[in-house]
XYZ file of C-alpha atoms in Angstrom:
558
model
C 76.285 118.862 108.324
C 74.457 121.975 107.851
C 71.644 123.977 109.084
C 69.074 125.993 107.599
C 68.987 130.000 107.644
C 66.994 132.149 105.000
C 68.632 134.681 102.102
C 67.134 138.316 101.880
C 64.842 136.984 99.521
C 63.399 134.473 102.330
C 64.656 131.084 100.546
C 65.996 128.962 103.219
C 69.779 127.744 102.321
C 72.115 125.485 104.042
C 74.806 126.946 106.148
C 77.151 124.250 107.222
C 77.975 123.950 110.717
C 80.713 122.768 112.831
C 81.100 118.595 113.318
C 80.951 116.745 116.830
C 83.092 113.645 116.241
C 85.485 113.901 118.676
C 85.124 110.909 121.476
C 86.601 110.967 124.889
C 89.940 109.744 124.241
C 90.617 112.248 121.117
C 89.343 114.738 123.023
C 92.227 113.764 125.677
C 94.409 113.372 123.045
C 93.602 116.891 121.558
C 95.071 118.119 125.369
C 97.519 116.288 125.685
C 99.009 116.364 122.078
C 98.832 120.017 122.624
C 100.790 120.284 125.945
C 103.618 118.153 124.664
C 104.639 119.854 121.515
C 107.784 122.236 121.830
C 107.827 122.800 125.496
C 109.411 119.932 126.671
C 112.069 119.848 123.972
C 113.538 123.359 125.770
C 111.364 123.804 129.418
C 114.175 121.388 130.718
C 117.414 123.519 129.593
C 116.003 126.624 130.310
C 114.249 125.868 133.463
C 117.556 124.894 135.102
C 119.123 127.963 133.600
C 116.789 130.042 135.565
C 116.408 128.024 139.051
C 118.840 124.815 138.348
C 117.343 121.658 140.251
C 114.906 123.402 141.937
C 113.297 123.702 138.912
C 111.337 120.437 139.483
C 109.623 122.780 141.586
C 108.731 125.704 139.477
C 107.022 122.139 137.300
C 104.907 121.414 140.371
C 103.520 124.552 141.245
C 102.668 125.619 137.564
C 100.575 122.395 137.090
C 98.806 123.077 140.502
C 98.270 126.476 138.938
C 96.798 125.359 136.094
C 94.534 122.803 137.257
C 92.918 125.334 139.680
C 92.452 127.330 136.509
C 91.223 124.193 134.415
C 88.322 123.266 137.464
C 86.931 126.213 136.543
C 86.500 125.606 133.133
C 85.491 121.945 133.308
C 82.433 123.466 135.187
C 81.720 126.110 132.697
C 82.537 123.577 129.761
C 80.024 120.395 131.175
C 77.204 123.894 131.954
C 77.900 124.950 127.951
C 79.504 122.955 125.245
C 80.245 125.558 122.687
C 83.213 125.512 120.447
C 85.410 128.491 121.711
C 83.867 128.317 125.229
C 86.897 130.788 126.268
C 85.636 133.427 124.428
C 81.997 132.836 124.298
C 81.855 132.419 128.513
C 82.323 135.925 129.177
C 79.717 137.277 126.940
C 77.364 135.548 129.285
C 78.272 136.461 132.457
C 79.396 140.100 131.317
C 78.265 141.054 127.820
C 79.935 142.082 124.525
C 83.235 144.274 125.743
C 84.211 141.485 128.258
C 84.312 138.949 125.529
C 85.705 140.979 122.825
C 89.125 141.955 124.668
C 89.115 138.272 126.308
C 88.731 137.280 122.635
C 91.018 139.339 121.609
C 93.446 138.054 123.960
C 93.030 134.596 123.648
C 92.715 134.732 119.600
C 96.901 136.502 119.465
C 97.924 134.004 122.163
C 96.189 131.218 120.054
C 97.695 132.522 117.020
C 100.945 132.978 118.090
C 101.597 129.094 118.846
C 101.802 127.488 115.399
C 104.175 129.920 114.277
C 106.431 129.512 117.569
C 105.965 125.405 117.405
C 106.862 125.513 113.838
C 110.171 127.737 115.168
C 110.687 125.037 117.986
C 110.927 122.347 115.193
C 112.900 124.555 112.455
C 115.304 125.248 115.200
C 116.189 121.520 116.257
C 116.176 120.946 112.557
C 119.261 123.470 112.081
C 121.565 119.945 112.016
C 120.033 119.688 108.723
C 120.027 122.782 107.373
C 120.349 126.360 107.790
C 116.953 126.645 108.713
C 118.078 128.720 111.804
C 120.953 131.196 113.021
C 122.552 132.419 116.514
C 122.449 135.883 117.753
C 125.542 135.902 120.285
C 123.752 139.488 121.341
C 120.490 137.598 122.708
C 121.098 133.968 122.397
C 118.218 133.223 120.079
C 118.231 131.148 117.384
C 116.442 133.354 114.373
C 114.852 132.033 111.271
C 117.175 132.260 107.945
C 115.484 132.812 104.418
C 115.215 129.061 104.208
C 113.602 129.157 107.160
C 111.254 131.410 106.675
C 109.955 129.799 103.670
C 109.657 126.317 105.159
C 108.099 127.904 107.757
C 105.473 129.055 105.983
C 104.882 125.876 103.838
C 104.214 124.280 107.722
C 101.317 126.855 108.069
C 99.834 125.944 104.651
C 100.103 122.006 105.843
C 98.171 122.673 109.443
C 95.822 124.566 107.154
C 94.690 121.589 104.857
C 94.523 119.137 107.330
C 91.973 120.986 108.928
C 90.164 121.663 105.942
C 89.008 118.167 105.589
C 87.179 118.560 109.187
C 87.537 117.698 112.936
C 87.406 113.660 112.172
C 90.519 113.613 109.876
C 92.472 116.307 112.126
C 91.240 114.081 115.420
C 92.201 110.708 113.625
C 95.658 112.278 112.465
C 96.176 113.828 116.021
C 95.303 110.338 118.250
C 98.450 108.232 116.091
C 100.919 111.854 116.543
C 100.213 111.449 120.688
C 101.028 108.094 121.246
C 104.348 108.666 119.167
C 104.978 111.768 120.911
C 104.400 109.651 124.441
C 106.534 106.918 123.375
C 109.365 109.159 122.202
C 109.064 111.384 125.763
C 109.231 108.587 128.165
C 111.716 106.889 125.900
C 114.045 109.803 126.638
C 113.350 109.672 130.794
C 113.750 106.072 130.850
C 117.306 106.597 128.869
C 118.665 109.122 130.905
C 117.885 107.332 134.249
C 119.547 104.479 132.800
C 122.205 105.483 131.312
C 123.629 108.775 133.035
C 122.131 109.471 136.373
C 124.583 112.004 138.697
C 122.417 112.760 141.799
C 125.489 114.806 142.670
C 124.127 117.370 140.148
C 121.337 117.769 142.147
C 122.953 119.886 145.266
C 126.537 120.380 144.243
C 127.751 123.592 145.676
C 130.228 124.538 142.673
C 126.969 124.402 140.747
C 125.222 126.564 142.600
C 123.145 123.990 144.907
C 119.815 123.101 144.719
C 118.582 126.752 144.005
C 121.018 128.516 142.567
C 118.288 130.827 141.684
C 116.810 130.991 144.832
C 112.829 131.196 145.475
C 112.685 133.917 142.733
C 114.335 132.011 140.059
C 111.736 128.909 140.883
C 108.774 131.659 140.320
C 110.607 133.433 137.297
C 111.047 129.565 135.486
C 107.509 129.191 135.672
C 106.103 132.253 133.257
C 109.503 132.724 131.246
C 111.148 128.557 130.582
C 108.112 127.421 128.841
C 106.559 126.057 131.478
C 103.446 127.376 131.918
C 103.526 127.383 127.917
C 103.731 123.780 127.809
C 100.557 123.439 130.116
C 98.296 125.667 128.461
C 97.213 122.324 126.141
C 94.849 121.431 128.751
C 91.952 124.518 126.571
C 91.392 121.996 123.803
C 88.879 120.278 126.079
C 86.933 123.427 126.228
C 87.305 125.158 122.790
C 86.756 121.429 121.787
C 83.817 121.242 123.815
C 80.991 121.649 121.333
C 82.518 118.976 119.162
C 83.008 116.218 121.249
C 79.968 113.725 121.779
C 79.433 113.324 125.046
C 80.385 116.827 126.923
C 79.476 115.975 130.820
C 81.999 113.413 130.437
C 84.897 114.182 127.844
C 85.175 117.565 128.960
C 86.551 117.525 132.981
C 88.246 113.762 131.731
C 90.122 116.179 129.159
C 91.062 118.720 131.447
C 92.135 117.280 134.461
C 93.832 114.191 132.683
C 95.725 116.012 130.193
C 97.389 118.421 133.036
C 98.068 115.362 135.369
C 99.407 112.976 132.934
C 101.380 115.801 131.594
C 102.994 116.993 134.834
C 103.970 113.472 135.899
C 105.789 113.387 132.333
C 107.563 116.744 132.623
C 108.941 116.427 136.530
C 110.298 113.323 135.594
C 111.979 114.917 132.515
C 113.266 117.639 134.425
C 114.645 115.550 136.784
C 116.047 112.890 134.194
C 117.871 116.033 132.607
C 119.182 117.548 135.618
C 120.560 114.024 136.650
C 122.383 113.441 132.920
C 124.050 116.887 132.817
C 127.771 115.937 131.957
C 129.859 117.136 134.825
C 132.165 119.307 132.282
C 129.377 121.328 130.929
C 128.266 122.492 134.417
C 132.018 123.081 135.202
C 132.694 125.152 132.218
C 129.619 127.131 132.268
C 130.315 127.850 136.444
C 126.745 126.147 137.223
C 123.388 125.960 136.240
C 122.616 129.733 135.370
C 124.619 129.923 132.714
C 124.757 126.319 131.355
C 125.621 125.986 127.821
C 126.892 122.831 126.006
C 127.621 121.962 121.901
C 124.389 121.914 120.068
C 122.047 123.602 122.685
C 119.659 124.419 119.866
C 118.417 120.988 120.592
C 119.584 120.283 123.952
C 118.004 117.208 124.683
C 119.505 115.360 121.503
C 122.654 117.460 122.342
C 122.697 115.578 125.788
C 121.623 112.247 124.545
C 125.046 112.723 121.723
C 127.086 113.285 125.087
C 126.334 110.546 127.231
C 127.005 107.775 124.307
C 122.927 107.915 122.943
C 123.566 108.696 119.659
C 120.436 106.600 118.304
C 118.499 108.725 120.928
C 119.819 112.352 119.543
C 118.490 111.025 115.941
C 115.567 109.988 117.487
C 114.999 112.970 119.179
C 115.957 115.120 115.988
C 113.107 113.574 114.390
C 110.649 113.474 116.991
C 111.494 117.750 117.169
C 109.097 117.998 113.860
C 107.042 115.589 114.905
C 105.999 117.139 118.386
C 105.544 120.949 116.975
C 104.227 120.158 114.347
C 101.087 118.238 115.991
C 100.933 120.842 118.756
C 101.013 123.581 115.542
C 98.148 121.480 113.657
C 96.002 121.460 117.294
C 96.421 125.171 117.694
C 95.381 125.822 114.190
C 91.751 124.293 114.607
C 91.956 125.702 118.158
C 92.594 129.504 116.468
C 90.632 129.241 113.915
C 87.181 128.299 116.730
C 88.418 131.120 118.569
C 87.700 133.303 115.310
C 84.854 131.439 114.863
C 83.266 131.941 118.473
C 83.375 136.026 117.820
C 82.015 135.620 114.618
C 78.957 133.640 116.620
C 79.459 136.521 119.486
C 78.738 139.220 116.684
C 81.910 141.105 117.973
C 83.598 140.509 115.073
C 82.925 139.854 111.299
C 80.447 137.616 110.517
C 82.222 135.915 107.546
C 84.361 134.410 110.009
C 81.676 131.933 111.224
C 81.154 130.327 107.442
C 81.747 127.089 107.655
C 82.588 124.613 104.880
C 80.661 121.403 103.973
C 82.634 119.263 106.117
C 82.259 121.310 109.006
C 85.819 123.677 108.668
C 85.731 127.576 109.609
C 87.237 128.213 105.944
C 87.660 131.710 106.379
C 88.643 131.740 110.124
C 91.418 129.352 108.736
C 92.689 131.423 106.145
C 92.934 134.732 108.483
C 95.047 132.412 110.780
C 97.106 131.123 108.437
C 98.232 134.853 107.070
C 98.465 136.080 110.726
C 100.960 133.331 111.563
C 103.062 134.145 108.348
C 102.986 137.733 109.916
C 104.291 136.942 112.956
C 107.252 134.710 112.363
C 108.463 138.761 111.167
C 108.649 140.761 114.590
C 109.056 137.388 116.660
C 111.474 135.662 114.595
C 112.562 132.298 117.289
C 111.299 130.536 120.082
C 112.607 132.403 122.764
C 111.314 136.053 121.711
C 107.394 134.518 121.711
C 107.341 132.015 124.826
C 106.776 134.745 127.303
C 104.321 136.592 125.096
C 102.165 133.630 124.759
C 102.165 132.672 127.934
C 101.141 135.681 129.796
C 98.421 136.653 127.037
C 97.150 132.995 127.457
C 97.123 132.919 131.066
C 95.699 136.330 131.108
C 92.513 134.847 128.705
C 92.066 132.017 131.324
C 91.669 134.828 133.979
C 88.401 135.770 133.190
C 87.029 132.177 133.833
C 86.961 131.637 137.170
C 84.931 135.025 137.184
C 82.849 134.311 134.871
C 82.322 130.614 137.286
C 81.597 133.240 140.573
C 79.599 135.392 139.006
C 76.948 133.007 136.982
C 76.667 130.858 140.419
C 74.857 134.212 141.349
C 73.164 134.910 138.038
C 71.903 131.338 137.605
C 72.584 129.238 140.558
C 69.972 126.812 139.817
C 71.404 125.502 136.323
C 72.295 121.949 135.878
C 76.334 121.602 136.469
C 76.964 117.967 135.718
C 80.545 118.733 137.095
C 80.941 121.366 139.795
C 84.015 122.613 141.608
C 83.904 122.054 145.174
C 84.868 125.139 147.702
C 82.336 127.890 146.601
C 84.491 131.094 146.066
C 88.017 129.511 147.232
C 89.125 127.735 143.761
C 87.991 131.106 141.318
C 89.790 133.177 143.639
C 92.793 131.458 143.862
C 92.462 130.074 139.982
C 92.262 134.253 139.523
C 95.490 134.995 141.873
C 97.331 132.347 140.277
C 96.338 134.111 136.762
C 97.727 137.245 138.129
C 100.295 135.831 139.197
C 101.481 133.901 136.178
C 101.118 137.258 134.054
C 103.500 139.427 136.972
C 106.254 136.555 136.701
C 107.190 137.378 133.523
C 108.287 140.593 133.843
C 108.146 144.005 132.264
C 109.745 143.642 129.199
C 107.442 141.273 128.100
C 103.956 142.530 129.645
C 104.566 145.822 128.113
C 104.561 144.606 124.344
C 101.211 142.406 125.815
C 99.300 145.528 126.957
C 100.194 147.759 123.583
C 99.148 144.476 121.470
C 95.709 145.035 123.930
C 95.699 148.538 123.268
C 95.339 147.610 119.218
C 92.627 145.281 119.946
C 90.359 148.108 121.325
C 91.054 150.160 118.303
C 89.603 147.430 116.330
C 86.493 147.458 118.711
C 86.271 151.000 117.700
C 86.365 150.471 114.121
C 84.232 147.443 114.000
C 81.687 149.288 115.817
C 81.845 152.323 114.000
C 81.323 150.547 110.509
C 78.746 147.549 111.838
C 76.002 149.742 111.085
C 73.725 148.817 114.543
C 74.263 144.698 113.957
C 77.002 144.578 116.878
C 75.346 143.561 120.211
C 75.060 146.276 122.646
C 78.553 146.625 124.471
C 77.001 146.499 128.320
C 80.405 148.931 129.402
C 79.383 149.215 132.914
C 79.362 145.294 133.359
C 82.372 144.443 131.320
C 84.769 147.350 131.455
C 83.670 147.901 135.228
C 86.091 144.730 135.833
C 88.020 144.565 132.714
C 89.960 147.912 132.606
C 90.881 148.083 136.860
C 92.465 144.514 135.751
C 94.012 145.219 132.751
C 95.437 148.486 134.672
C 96.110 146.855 137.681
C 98.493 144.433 136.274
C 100.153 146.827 133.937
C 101.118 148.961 136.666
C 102.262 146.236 138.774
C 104.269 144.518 135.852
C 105.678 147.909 135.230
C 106.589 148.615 139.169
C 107.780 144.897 139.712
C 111.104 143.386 139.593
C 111.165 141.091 137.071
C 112.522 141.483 133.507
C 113.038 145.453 133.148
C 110.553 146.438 135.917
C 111.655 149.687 138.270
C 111.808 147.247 141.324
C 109.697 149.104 143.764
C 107.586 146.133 144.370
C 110.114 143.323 145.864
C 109.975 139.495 145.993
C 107.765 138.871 148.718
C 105.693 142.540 148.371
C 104.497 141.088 145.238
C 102.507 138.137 146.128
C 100.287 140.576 148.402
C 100.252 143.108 145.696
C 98.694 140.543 143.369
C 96.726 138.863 145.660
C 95.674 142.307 146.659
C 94.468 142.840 142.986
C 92.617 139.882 143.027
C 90.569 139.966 145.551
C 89.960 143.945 144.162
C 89.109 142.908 140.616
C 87.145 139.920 141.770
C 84.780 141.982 144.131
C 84.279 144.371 140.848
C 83.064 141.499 138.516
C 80.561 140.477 141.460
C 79.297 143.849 141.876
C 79.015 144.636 137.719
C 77.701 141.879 136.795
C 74.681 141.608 134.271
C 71.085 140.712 135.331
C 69.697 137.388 135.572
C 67.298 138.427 132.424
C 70.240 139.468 129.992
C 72.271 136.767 131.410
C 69.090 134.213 130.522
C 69.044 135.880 127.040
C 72.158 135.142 125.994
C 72.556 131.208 127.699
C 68.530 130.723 125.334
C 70.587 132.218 122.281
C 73.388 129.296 123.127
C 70.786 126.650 123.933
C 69.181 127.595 120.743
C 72.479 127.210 118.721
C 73.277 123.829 120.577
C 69.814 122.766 119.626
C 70.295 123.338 116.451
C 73.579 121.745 115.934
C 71.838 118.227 118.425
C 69.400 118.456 115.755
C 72.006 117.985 112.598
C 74.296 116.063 114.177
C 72.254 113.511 115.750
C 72.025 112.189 119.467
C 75.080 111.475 121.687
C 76.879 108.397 121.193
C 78.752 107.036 124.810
């Protein structure tokens, strides 16, 4: 479809727009094709490794984590159905600087996850070929030359696919889920079945049931890949503005994709525990340092040692299949993202173009050379999972803010779904934010916060060479709340004692450090705030757009 604008010589001209033919179940489908992609082929090994059995707990909490983060945007999603609703909320509530650096954020985490799901699949695909090597040093499996260039011919693939538009992509996605399902409960079911120890599950010359103790169950949940695997449950709001009935499909996509998902993964996890042969927790002297033939695919690797050798092939298989959906999903999803700043006017306006059948062209070529780019510094699975985790998490922060802030701006607007609890849920979706970030430790927040750093040098440039079309920046309401964050946690991170930090903050000192944070940052954001009269300006420029886009894509279908 397209819409009409006018040249500088006043002739109107179509500008195609994005599509809304995503229904209820693919926008479900979108979620939960995107939290099952290479998370669960690895969150099971190297949860253990960091809090052994008790890891089914470090499952629990992140998905109660995430869902108070996810209330917060099924509000904001049913109140504004906009394709890249992360990024476009904030310039609401808070103006142009708030939603450029969340932007920012977001748009490297977004980026980031093709490449890494294309790494999770090239890496179970070593029993193939050399597509992958181990560094003894670090443990990592690395991309080879092969690799490298098959990796890259992945990219091109999500690329296409979403050329020919959200139907195609959506219709491609719904057959990948149910396959991805069906292979993932096929491997529970198995393991239950066929090798079951409960003796795993609090043997002392393991380690017991925490080997890791309470700070190993908090440390699985930012650095194993599990948060990672949850942070599927966006596509129902970056989705939002092209699905076709919003105040439905959006808190449906949400909620459903977390639960279903977290029901899946804490029976994995406790499927995998249970099947652990009792050599390879002997010779590795218990959980924390469990290590077996094969680990670059440890499922299949398990499934070969308890007598399931159909299953390993399966499962071989299935490790392309599962990336490479979740790498196709994150694709569109990145490509929105660019497409939602272009719409902010934070960032170029090319990226915004659309083609004929409704795909960000250009926003999908800039993500497909930025992937390519960062398969070179972050070479395997392991050296991104953190990354992307905390710089995801870190995006979602600003939600539940942006939720507190425009029940004071506007409180009267329609909310066909709103979170129950007045300030308690964004506060504690915020904490848990905060908390998610702190958990991963130093070494990995620090290369976060420089990649932030960039970002604002590209603010300055942008702004410097606009030439007056960039919105006004409103610093007082965005920055006022942005930079005591961003500074807040970096100092925290860096005085913490997880992953390389000084450890002047212990265990317990840094839940009421962070919580202390919170309750700091979210009092700022309240008190910053813009006006009711910007804030009405910018939700008429979005009801105008949505009009717009009603108007060429016809009325909503049930």
């Amino acid at each position: 479809m397209s819409s009409l604008s006018e040249t500088d010589t006043g002739e109107p001209v179509e500008q195609p727009r994005l599509r809304r033919d995503m229904g209820r179940v693919g926008l479900l489908f979108a979620g939960v094709g995107s939290i099952i992609g290479s998370g669960w082929l690895f969150g099971a090994l190297k949860a253990s490794r960091e809090a052994g059995p008790a890891s089914i707990f470090s499952w629990a909490i992140a998905a109660v984590m995430i869902i108070l983060i996810g209330l917060c945007f099924a509000e904001l999603g049913t109140m504004f159905p906009v394709s890249g609703g992360v990024v476009r909320f904030p310039h609401l509530s808070f103006g142009s600087f708030a939603s450029y650096t969340m932007g920012w954020i977001t748009w490297i985490a977004a980026a980031t996850v093709a490449p890494i799901e294309v790494e999770g699949a090239l890496q179970y695909a070593t029993k193939w070929a050399d597509f992958t090597v181990l560094h003894e040093a670090s443990g990592a499996y690395t991309l080879t030359g092969l690799g490298y260039a098959v990796a890259a011919a992945a990219m091109a693939f999500f690329v296409v696919v979403n050329y020919f538009g959200i139907r195609w992509f959506a219709r491609v996605n719904n057959v990948l889920v149910w396959w991805k399902l069906a292979i993932i409960l096929l491997v529970i079911v198995a393991f239950f079945v066929t090798a079951f120890h409960a003796h795993n599950f609090n043997a002392q010359e393991y380690g017991g049931f925490a080997p890791g103790g309470a700070k190993g169950i908090f440390t699985a949940i930012s650095t194993a890949g599990i948060t990672f695997s949850f942070l599927g449950f966006r596509q129902g709001v970056e989705l939002a503005g092209e699905t076709d009935n919003p105040k439905r499909n959006v808190p449906f996509a949400i909620l459903g994709s977390v639960l279903i998902t977290a029901v899946i993964y804490i029976l994995l996890e406790v499927a995998f525990i249970g099947a652990v042969p009792a050599h390879d927790l002997t010779s590795s002297h218990g959980w924390l340092n469990l290590s077996f033939a094969n680990d670059y695919g440890p499922l299949a690797a398990i499934s070969s040692a308890i007598g399931l050798s159909w299953l390993a092939y399966t499962l071989y298989v299935d490790a392309v299949i599962s990336p490479g959906d979740t790498g196709l999903i994150y694709t569109t999803v990145t490509a929105r993202i660019s497409y939602a700043m272009g719409r902010n006017r934070n960032a170029p306006e090319a990226l915004t173009k659309t083609t004929r059948r409704g795909a960000p062209l250009v926003s999908l070529i800039v993500t497909f050379v930025i992937g390519l780019i960062i398969f070179l510094p972050f070479p395997s699975w392991q050296q991104l999972v953190g990354f992307i985790t905390s710089a995801t998490v870190l995006s979602f922060g600003s939600g539940p803010l942006v939720l507190a802030a425009m029940r004071r701006q506007i409180p009267d607007h329609e909310r066909p779904f709103k979170v129950p609890g007045g300030d308690v849920i964004p506060f504690l979706a915020l904490y848990a934010a905060n908390l998610i970030v702190y958990w991963a430790g130093w070494n990995t927040n620090w290369k976060l916060f420089a990649t932030i750093g960039i970002g604002f040098v590209f603010l300055a440039i942008f702004e410097a060479t606009s030439k007056g079309r960039s919105p006004a920046l409103d610093w007082k309401a965005g920055a006022g709340w942005v930079m005591p964050w961003l500074i807040g946690l970096t100092v925290i991170s860096w005085a913490g004692d997880y992953d390389g930090g000084r450890g002047y903050i212990g265990f317990g000192w840094g839940f009421l450090v962070n919580l202390a944070l919170a309750a700091i940052v979210y009092f700022l954001a309240l008190r910053v705030r813009l006006p009711k009269a910007r804030v009405d300006e910018h939700i008429e420029r979005a009801r105008e757009e949505a009009r717009i886009e009603e108007e060429e894509l016809g009325p909503e279908t049930a």
